[in-house]
């Protein structure tokens, strides 16, 4: 998909070693084990926004898909395996919210990458408060804001906004 292509080309430039000047250099290192907690809507596309960059930067991933779309995760996990992803690099853990919480607070999980509601994101933040070294990347409650400029085709803007709100 285009999202994967952009991640593997332009996105990886953001973590390339940087020569900042004489004797100054910045390098980036994998975080370790990252838990990806996926949403029910767009159950393959949205988690891949976390999974692909996590794997591409040398991390391992434990993916807990939404309990409302477990078959999608199983199918996608098999596709990753068939594409040659080594065993143990991407694990899939099925379960409900309590399973996601257990992953989020586990001391061997170095980061939590979550797409979902602001209520769930707040619960993850509170549950991990005493793990300050844990990376949290929370994509919460997006509502797809729209900006319609003065010179826009108003009928087209209304139609496109209505369609995008239903997809």
PDB file of C-alpha atoms in Angstrom:
ATOM      1  CA  UNK A   1       0.000   0.000   0.000  1.00  0.00           C
ATOM      2  CA  UNK A   2       1.008   3.637  -0.360  1.00  0.00           C
ATOM      3  CA  UNK A   3       1.182   3.996   3.448  1.00  0.00           C
ATOM      4  CA  UNK A   4       3.789   1.236   3.668  1.00  0.00           C
ATOM      5  CA  UNK A   5       5.752   2.656   0.722  1.00  0.00           C
ATOM      6  CA  UNK A   6       5.902   6.129   2.289  1.00  0.00           C
ATOM      7  CA  UNK A   7       6.969   4.678   5.644  1.00  0.00           C
ATOM      8  CA  UNK A   8       9.769   2.653   4.088  1.00  0.00           C
ATOM      9  CA  UNK A   9      11.051   5.542   1.976  1.00  0.00           C
ATOM     10  CA  UNK A  10      10.370   9.014   3.338  1.00  0.00           C
ATOM     11  CA  UNK A  11       9.554   7.906   6.880  1.00  0.00           C
ATOM     12  CA  UNK A  12      12.861   6.143   7.477  1.00  0.00           C
ATOM     13  CA  UNK A  13      14.733   9.338   6.596  1.00  0.00           C
ATOM     14  CA  UNK A  14      13.511  10.683   9.942  1.00  0.00           C
ATOM     15  CA  UNK A  15      15.529   8.060  11.819  1.00  0.00           C
ATOM     16  CA  UNK A  16      18.646   8.029   9.628  1.00  0.00           C
ATOM     17  CA  UNK A  17      21.925   8.889  11.382  1.00  0.00           C
ATOM     18  CA  UNK A  18      22.462  12.639  11.409  1.00  0.00           C
ATOM     19  CA  UNK A  19      25.833  14.332  11.202  1.00  0.00           C
ATOM     20  CA  UNK A  20      25.008  17.538  13.068  1.00  0.00           C
ATOM     21  CA  UNK A  21      28.444  19.088  12.763  1.00  0.00           C
ATOM     22  CA  UNK A  22      32.052  18.411  13.685  1.00  0.00           C
ATOM     23  CA  UNK A  23      32.048  15.827  16.441  1.00  0.00           C
ATOM     24  CA  UNK A  24      28.260  15.916  16.803  1.00  0.00           C
ATOM     25  CA  UNK A  25      26.129  13.008  15.656  1.00  0.00           C
ATOM     26  CA  UNK A  26      22.655  11.715  16.367  1.00  0.00           C
ATOM     27  CA  UNK A  27      21.713   8.080  15.959  1.00  0.00           C
ATOM     28  CA  UNK A  28      18.481   6.275  16.647  1.00  0.00           C
ATOM     29  CA  UNK A  29      18.082   2.868  18.247  1.00  0.00           C
ATOM     30  CA  UNK A  30      15.185   0.427  18.488  1.00  0.00           C
ATOM     31  CA  UNK A  31      13.067   0.714  21.631  1.00  0.00           C
ATOM     32  CA  UNK A  32      12.586  -3.059  21.995  1.00  0.00           C
ATOM     33  CA  UNK A  33       9.192  -4.705  22.393  1.00  0.00           C
ATOM     34  CA  UNK A  34       6.267  -2.531  21.321  1.00  0.00           C
ATOM     35  CA  UNK A  35       2.627  -3.345  21.986  1.00  0.00           C
ATOM     36  CA  UNK A  36       0.275  -2.241  19.200  1.00  0.00           C
ATOM     37  CA  UNK A  37      -3.327  -2.018  20.365  1.00  0.00           C
ATOM     38  CA  UNK A  38      -5.528  -1.815  17.302  1.00  0.00           C
ATOM     39  CA  UNK A  39      -8.974  -0.367  16.676  1.00  0.00           C
ATOM     40  CA  UNK A  40     -12.089  -2.047  15.285  1.00  0.00           C
ATOM     41  CA  UNK A  41     -12.387   0.374  12.384  1.00  0.00           C
ATOM     42  CA  UNK A  42      -9.848  -0.074   9.585  1.00  0.00           C
ATOM     43  CA  UNK A  43      -8.485  -3.081  11.521  1.00  0.00           C
ATOM     44  CA  UNK A  44      -5.589  -3.724   9.100  1.00  0.00           C
ATOM     45  CA  UNK A  45      -4.801  -0.233   7.813  1.00  0.00           C
ATOM     46  CA  UNK A  46      -4.589   1.662  11.113  1.00  0.00           C
ATOM     47  CA  UNK A  47      -2.466  -0.871  13.045  1.00  0.00           C
ATOM     48  CA  UNK A  48      -0.050  -1.016  10.104  1.00  0.00           C
ATOM     49  CA  UNK A  49       0.569   2.682  10.720  1.00  0.00           C
ATOM     50  CA  UNK A  50       2.273   1.527  13.936  1.00  0.00           C
ATOM     51  CA  UNK A  51       3.463  -1.956  12.974  1.00  0.00           C
ATOM     52  CA  UNK A  52       5.374  -1.059   9.807  1.00  0.00           C
ATOM     53  CA  UNK A  53       7.512   1.733  11.291  1.00  0.00           C
ATOM     54  CA  UNK A  54       8.082  -0.287  14.475  1.00  0.00           C
ATOM     55  CA  UNK A  55       9.388  -3.270  12.533  1.00  0.00           C
ATOM     56  CA  UNK A  56      11.307  -1.115  10.041  1.00  0.00           C
ATOM     57  CA  UNK A  57      13.221   0.505  12.895  1.00  0.00           C
ATOM     58  CA  UNK A  58      14.257  -2.807  14.441  1.00  0.00           C
ATOM     59  CA  UNK A  59      11.627  -3.376  17.108  1.00  0.00           C
ATOM     60  CA  UNK A  60       9.525  -6.439  17.790  1.00  0.00           C
ATOM     61  CA  UNK A  61       5.756  -6.078  17.987  1.00  0.00           C
ATOM     62  CA  UNK A  62       3.011  -7.666  20.037  1.00  0.00           C
ATOM     63  CA  UNK A  63      -0.234  -6.785  18.288  1.00  0.00           C
ATOM     64  CA  UNK A  64      -3.539  -6.971  20.139  1.00  0.00           C
ATOM     65  CA  UNK A  65      -6.210  -6.336  17.544  1.00  0.00           C
ATOM     66  CA  UNK A  66      -9.702  -5.279  18.443  1.00  0.00           C
ATOM     67  CA  UNK A  67     -11.749  -8.166  19.759  1.00  0.00           C
ATOM     68  CA  UNK A  68     -14.328  -7.112  17.148  1.00  0.00           C
ATOM     69  CA  UNK A  69     -11.990  -7.946  14.243  1.00  0.00           C
ATOM     70  CA  UNK A  70      -9.769 -10.883  15.234  1.00  0.00           C
ATOM     71  CA  UNK A  71      -9.914 -12.606  11.828  1.00  0.00           C
ATOM     72  CA  UNK A  72      -8.362  -9.571  10.133  1.00  0.00           C
ATOM     73  CA  UNK A  73      -5.340  -9.773  12.421  1.00  0.00           C
ATOM     74  CA  UNK A  74      -4.957 -13.501  11.878  1.00  0.00           C
ATOM     75  CA  UNK A  75      -5.141 -13.007   8.113  1.00  0.00           C
ATOM     76  CA  UNK A  76      -2.661 -10.119   8.158  1.00  0.00           C
ATOM     77  CA  UNK A  77      -0.292 -11.977  10.476  1.00  0.00           C
ATOM     78  CA  UNK A  78      -0.255 -14.892   8.046  1.00  0.00           C
ATOM     79  CA  UNK A  79       0.441 -12.508   5.164  1.00  0.00           C
ATOM     80  CA  UNK A  80       3.409 -11.031   7.073  1.00  0.00           C
ATOM     81  CA  UNK A  81       4.690 -14.547   7.730  1.00  0.00           C
ATOM     82  CA  UNK A  82       4.306 -15.561   4.066  1.00  0.00           C
ATOM     83  CA  UNK A  83       6.152 -12.379   3.061  1.00  0.00           C
ATOM     84  CA  UNK A  84       9.167 -13.634   5.020  1.00  0.00           C
ATOM     85  CA  UNK A  85       8.906 -11.877   8.376  1.00  0.00           C
ATOM     86  CA  UNK A  86      10.954 -13.996  10.796  1.00  0.00           C
ATOM     87  CA  UNK A  87       9.222 -15.921  13.566  1.00  0.00           C
ATOM     88  CA  UNK A  88       9.011 -14.018  16.831  1.00  0.00           C
ATOM     89  CA  UNK A  89       9.177 -10.543  15.288  1.00  0.00           C
ATOM     90  CA  UNK A  90       5.403  -9.995  15.152  1.00  0.00           C
ATOM     91  CA  UNK A  91       3.177 -11.727  17.656  1.00  0.00           C
ATOM     92  CA  UNK A  92      -0.596 -11.510  17.738  1.00  0.00           C
ATOM     93  CA  UNK A  93      -2.369 -11.602  21.099  1.00  0.00           C
ATOM     94  CA  UNK A  94      -6.162 -11.862  21.001  1.00  0.00           C
ATOM     95  CA  UNK A  95      -8.381 -10.658  23.809  1.00  0.00           C
ATOM     96  CA  UNK A  96     -10.527  -7.867  25.191  1.00  0.00           C
ATOM     97  CA  UNK A  97      -9.581  -4.605  26.898  1.00  0.00           C
ATOM     98  CA  UNK A  98      -8.080  -6.399  29.915  1.00  0.00           C
ATOM     99  CA  UNK A  99      -5.610  -8.126  27.566  1.00  0.00           C
ATOM    100  CA  UNK A 100      -4.603  -4.767  26.110  1.00  0.00           C
ATOM    101  CA  UNK A 101      -4.128  -3.359  29.597  1.00  0.00           C
ATOM    102  CA  UNK A 102      -1.973  -6.343  30.602  1.00  0.00           C
ATOM    103  CA  UNK A 103       0.251  -5.763  27.572  1.00  0.00           C
ATOM    104  CA  UNK A 104       0.434  -2.016  28.197  1.00  0.00           C
ATOM    105  CA  UNK A 105       1.604  -2.357  31.805  1.00  0.00           C
ATOM    106  CA  UNK A 106       3.878  -5.363  31.329  1.00  0.00           C
ATOM    107  CA  UNK A 107       7.398  -4.406  32.420  1.00  0.00           C
ATOM    108  CA  UNK A 108       8.978  -6.083  29.378  1.00  0.00           C
ATOM    109  CA  UNK A 109       6.944  -3.955  26.953  1.00  0.00           C
ATOM    110  CA  UNK A 110       8.968  -0.862  26.070  1.00  0.00           C
ATOM    111  CA  UNK A 111       6.242   1.074  24.304  1.00  0.00           C
ATOM    112  CA  UNK A 112       2.518   1.167  23.631  1.00  0.00           C
ATOM    113  CA  UNK A 113       1.181   2.291  20.244  1.00  0.00           C
ATOM    114  CA  UNK A 114      -2.574   2.754  20.375  1.00  0.00           C
ATOM    115  CA  UNK A 115      -5.328   3.955  18.066  1.00  0.00           C
ATOM    116  CA  UNK A 116      -8.740   4.347  19.642  1.00  0.00           C
ATOM    117  CA  UNK A 117     -10.909   6.383  21.947  1.00  0.00           C
ATOM    118  CA  UNK A 118      -9.696   9.143  24.217  1.00  0.00           C
ATOM    119  CA  UNK A 119     -11.227   7.276  27.174  1.00  0.00           C
ATOM    120  CA  UNK A 120      -9.107   4.187  26.452  1.00  0.00           C
ATOM    121  CA  UNK A 121      -6.034   6.345  25.807  1.00  0.00           C
ATOM    122  CA  UNK A 122      -6.489   8.029  29.171  1.00  0.00           C
ATOM    123  CA  UNK A 123      -6.776   4.611  30.852  1.00  0.00           C
ATOM    124  CA  UNK A 124      -3.514   3.478  29.178  1.00  0.00           C
ATOM    125  CA  UNK A 125      -1.774   6.679  30.286  1.00  0.00           C
ATOM    126  CA  UNK A 126      -2.946   6.273  33.881  1.00  0.00           C
ATOM    127  CA  UNK A 127      -2.032   2.579  33.964  1.00  0.00           C
ATOM    128  CA  UNK A 128       1.524   3.303  32.813  1.00  0.00           C
ATOM    129  CA  UNK A 129       2.209   6.434  34.913  1.00  0.00           C
ATOM    130  CA  UNK A 130       4.727   4.595  37.061  1.00  0.00           C
ATOM    131  CA  UNK A 131       6.681   3.423  34.001  1.00  0.00           C
ATOM    132  CA  UNK A 132       8.134   6.760  32.836  1.00  0.00           C
ATOM    133  CA  UNK A 133      10.583   5.128  30.418  1.00  0.00           C
ATOM    134  CA  UNK A 134       7.765   3.514  28.457  1.00  0.00           C
ATOM    135  CA  UNK A 135       7.004   5.141  25.109  1.00  0.00           C
ATOM    136  CA  UNK A 136       3.332   6.003  24.581  1.00  0.00           C
ATOM    137  CA  UNK A 137       2.065   6.888  21.107  1.00  0.00           C
ATOM    138  CA  UNK A 138      -1.662   7.479  21.363  1.00  0.00           C
ATOM    139  CA  UNK A 139      -3.849   8.357  18.368  1.00  0.00           C
ATOM    140  CA  UNK A 140      -7.100   9.294  20.048  1.00  0.00           C
ATOM    141  CA  UNK A 141     -10.619  10.036  18.933  1.00  0.00           C
ATOM    142  CA  UNK A 142      -9.953  11.532  15.525  1.00  0.00           C
ATOM    143  CA  UNK A 143     -12.963  13.254  14.037  1.00  0.00           C
ATOM    144  CA  UNK A 144     -11.553  14.083  10.568  1.00  0.00           C
ATOM    145  CA  UNK A 145     -11.724  17.860  10.735  1.00  0.00           C
ATOM    146  CA  UNK A 146     -12.419  19.688   7.493  1.00  0.00           C
ATOM    147  CA  UNK A 147     -11.325  23.145   6.390  1.00  0.00           C
ATOM    148  CA  UNK A 148     -13.347  24.664   3.542  1.00  0.00           C
ATOM    149  CA  UNK A 149     -11.762  27.773   2.077  1.00  0.00           C
ATOM    150  CA  UNK A 150     -13.657  30.727   0.673  1.00  0.00           C
ATOM    151  CA  UNK A 151     -12.882  29.866  -2.955  1.00  0.00           C
ATOM    152  CA  UNK A 152     -13.905  26.186  -2.636  1.00  0.00           C
ATOM    153  CA  UNK A 153     -16.674  24.506  -4.590  1.00  0.00           C
ATOM    154  CA  UNK A 154     -19.137  24.366  -1.685  1.00  0.00           C
ATOM    155  CA  UNK A 155     -21.323  21.597  -3.121  1.00  0.00           C
ATOM    156  CA  UNK A 156     -18.256  19.403  -3.742  1.00  0.00           C
ATOM    157  CA  UNK A 157     -16.859  20.153  -0.270  1.00  0.00           C
ATOM    158  CA  UNK A 158     -20.153  19.142   1.356  1.00  0.00           C
ATOM    159  CA  UNK A 159     -20.386  15.944  -0.715  1.00  0.00           C
ATOM    160  CA  UNK A 160     -16.774  14.905  -0.035  1.00  0.00           C
ATOM    161  CA  UNK A 161     -17.128  15.664   3.683  1.00  0.00           C
ATOM    162  CA  UNK A 162     -20.285  13.543   3.886  1.00  0.00           C
ATOM    163  CA  UNK A 163     -18.596  10.634   2.103  1.00  0.00           C
ATOM    164  CA  UNK A 164     -15.407  10.829   4.202  1.00  0.00           C
ATOM    165  CA  UNK A 165     -17.436  10.798   7.415  1.00  0.00           C
ATOM    166  CA  UNK A 166     -18.916   7.429   6.441  1.00  0.00           C
ATOM    167  CA  UNK A 167     -15.776   5.572   5.375  1.00  0.00           C
TER     168      UNK A 167
END
